[in-house]
Amino acid sequence: MWFLYLIECSNGALYAGITTDVEARYAKHASGKGAKYTRANPPQRLIGSIAFEDRSSASKAEYKIKQLPRAEKVAFLLGR
């Protein structure tokens, strides 16, 4: 399984990513060893995640959520 996850960063921005292990990936972001963006803007909390059967589906959902305005990103994630 692959997961699309959404993190709220210290600057108030939302960061979306995909992974096979949400907890481990969040821990990596929180430790400063994750994505370049979250190294500069540390995560404050994990908003949630959605499971997908394969990487392709998760990547397509990640692209889609990154195109949405902030309020719609949370609704997209929580509304599924």
XYZ file of N, CA and C in Angstrom:
240
model
N 0.831 -1.191 0.000
C 0.000 0.000 0.000
C 0.875 1.254 0.000
N 0.399 2.257 -0.702
C 1.032 3.577 -0.714
C 0.066 4.568 -0.089
N 0.604 5.593 0.528
C -0.215 6.579 1.217
C 0.124 7.991 0.765
N -0.910 8.799 0.607
C -0.771 10.241 0.416
C -0.968 10.836 1.800
N -0.040 11.684 2.233
C -0.152 12.290 3.559
C -0.062 13.803 3.450
N -0.598 14.461 4.451
C -0.619 15.918 4.483
C -0.110 16.374 5.849
N 0.896 17.255 5.828
C 1.528 17.774 7.044
C 1.319 19.284 7.099
N 1.040 19.803 8.293
C 1.021 21.247 8.497
C 2.403 21.648 9.000
N 3.022 22.612 8.324
C 4.374 23.054 8.667
C 4.351 24.268 9.595
N 5.517 24.592 10.146
C 5.632 25.690 11.112
C 5.248 27.045 10.528
N 5.360 27.211 9.218
C 4.988 28.476 8.589
C 3.506 28.521 8.204
N 2.753 27.472 8.567
C 1.329 27.415 8.272
C 0.999 26.749 6.955
N 1.999 26.477 6.146
C 1.778 25.837 4.847
C 1.473 24.354 5.026
N 0.838 23.776 4.008
C 0.562 22.352 4.003
C 1.517 21.665 3.037
N 2.091 20.565 3.473
C 3.020 19.793 2.652
C 2.390 18.432 2.367
N 2.333 18.048 1.102
C 1.792 16.751 0.707
C 2.916 15.878 0.164
N 2.844 14.602 0.463
C 3.833 13.659 -0.034
C 3.238 12.261 -0.081
N 4.005 11.310 -0.626
C 3.569 9.925 -0.657
C 4.648 9.042 -0.028
N 4.221 7.915 0.513
C 5.128 6.989 1.176
C 4.443 5.641 1.371
N 5.226 4.645 1.754
C 4.653 3.352 2.123
C 4.506 3.221 3.633
N 5.130 4.129 4.396
C 5.079 4.098 5.863
C 4.948 5.533 6.384
N 3.735 5.936 6.682
C 3.453 7.326 7.070
C 4.179 7.718 8.351
N 4.134 6.867 9.375
C 4.768 7.229 10.644
C 6.275 7.416 10.498
N 6.919 6.509 9.771
C 8.368 6.614 9.570
C 8.715 7.855 8.750
N 7.915 8.146 7.739
C 8.181 9.314 6.895
C 7.990 10.609 7.682
N 6.933 10.669 8.508
C 6.713 11.857 9.327
C 7.877 12.040 10.303
N 8.336 10.955 10.895
C 9.470 11.029 11.821
C 10.708 11.557 11.113
N 10.892 11.165 9.865
C 12.036 11.657 9.094
C 11.906 13.156 8.848
N 10.707 13.604 8.481
C 10.471 15.045 8.299
C 10.738 15.791 9.613
N 10.220 15.263 10.714
C 10.344 15.922 12.016
C 11.788 15.983 12.507
N 12.594 15.014 12.094
C 13.994 14.988 12.525
C 14.893 15.879 11.667
N 14.321 16.479 10.612
C 15.104 17.346 9.745
C 15.801 16.609 8.615
N 15.444 15.349 8.411
C 16.073 14.548 7.360
C 15.113 14.219 6.226
N 13.979 14.897 6.203
C 12.991 14.654 5.161
C 13.244 15.537 3.950
N 12.185 15.973 3.338
C 12.255 16.811 2.144
C 12.897 18.163 2.461
N 13.473 18.771 1.461
C 14.120 20.077 1.619
C 13.140 21.103 2.195
N 11.894 21.070 1.735
C 10.896 22.032 2.207
C 10.656 21.884 3.704
N 10.537 20.647 4.186
C 10.252 20.463 5.614
C 11.496 20.630 6.478
N 12.667 20.625 5.877
C 13.871 20.968 6.647
C 13.861 22.462 6.954
N 13.385 23.264 6.004
C 13.319 24.717 6.189
C 12.077 25.141 6.975
N 11.022 24.342 6.886
C 9.745 24.634 7.546
C 9.296 23.379 8.297
N 9.819 23.163 9.486
C 9.555 21.915 10.213
C 8.065 21.617 10.386
N 7.723 20.336 10.359
C 6.312 19.960 10.531
C 5.821 20.203 11.951
N 4.562 20.620 12.057
C 3.919 20.819 13.356
C 3.011 19.649 13.696
N 2.327 19.117 12.656
C 1.437 17.979 12.892
C 1.098 17.284 11.584
N 0.795 16.021 11.704
C 0.320 15.233 10.571
C -1.193 15.395 10.528
N -1.710 15.912 9.441
C -3.152 16.129 9.327
C -3.863 14.809 9.054
N -3.285 13.979 8.200
C -3.894 12.688 7.901
C -3.287 12.059 6.675
N -3.837 10.906 6.307
C -3.338 10.189 5.134
C -4.469 9.392 4.492
N -4.256 9.037 3.232
C -5.191 8.222 2.471
C -4.398 7.074 1.855
N -4.930 5.855 1.908
C -4.264 4.683 1.347
C -4.638 4.497 -0.129
N -3.661 4.058 -0.900
C -3.854 3.727 -2.309
C -3.215 2.371 -2.580
N -3.709 1.675 -3.582
C -3.212 0.334 -3.867
C -1.827 0.313 -4.494
N -1.457 1.384 -5.190
C -0.149 1.389 -5.851
C 0.442 2.798 -5.892
N 1.710 2.854 -6.239
C 2.419 4.140 -6.260
C 1.834 5.095 -7.294
N 1.442 4.569 -8.429
C 0.892 5.401 -9.491
C -0.353 6.153 -9.020
N -1.258 5.459 -8.364
C -2.489 6.091 -7.865
C -2.167 7.148 -6.809
N -1.228 6.837 -5.934
C -0.833 7.795 -4.895
C -0.189 9.031 -5.520
N 0.640 8.841 -6.528
C 1.301 9.969 -7.203
C 0.289 10.867 -7.905
N -0.706 10.262 -8.526
C -1.750 11.040 -9.204
C -2.553 11.855 -8.188
N -2.856 11.253 -7.051
C -3.586 11.967 -6.001
C -2.727 13.089 -5.421
N -1.418 12.835 -5.276
C -0.506 13.874 -4.772
C -0.496 15.070 -5.721
N -0.403 14.811 -7.009
C -0.418 15.900 -7.988
C -1.724 16.678 -7.876
N -2.838 15.951 -7.770
C -4.153 16.593 -7.698
C -4.275 17.476 -6.457
N -3.855 16.965 -5.301
C -3.998 17.732 -4.058
C -3.100 18.966 -4.063
N -1.946 18.883 -4.721
C -1.038 20.028 -4.777
C -1.585 21.163 -5.639
N -2.564 20.875 -6.479
C -3.175 21.896 -7.328
C -4.297 22.643 -6.613
N -4.751 22.126 -5.477
C -5.898 22.690 -4.773
C -5.503 23.830 -3.824
N -6.449 24.758 -3.564
C -6.221 25.766 -2.532
C -6.185 25.090 -1.156
N -5.621 25.749 -0.190
C -5.409 25.191 1.155
C -6.649 24.519 1.746
N -7.764 25.229 1.796
C -8.978 24.685 2.416
C -9.451 23.417 1.705
N -9.293 23.385 0.407
C -9.730 22.220 -0.356
C -8.778 21.030 -0.176
N -7.520 21.293 0.153
C -6.574 20.197 0.409
C -7.025 19.390 1.612
N -7.371 20.068 2.685
C -7.817 19.382 3.897
C -9.131 18.648 3.624
N -10.056 19.296 2.921
C -11.332 18.675 2.595
C -11.111 17.441 1.722
N -10.212 17.523 0.772
C -9.897 16.387 -0.106
C -9.409 15.207 0.724
N -8.502 15.492 1.644
C -7.911 14.436 2.451
C -8.924 13.838 3.423
N -9.671 14.671 4.102
C -10.588 14.196 5.126
C -11.918 13.716 4.560
N -12.249 14.159 3.356
C -13.518 13.812 2.743
C -13.566 12.471 2.056
N -12.449 11.793 1.979
C -12.402 10.495 1.289
C -12.818 9.396 2.185
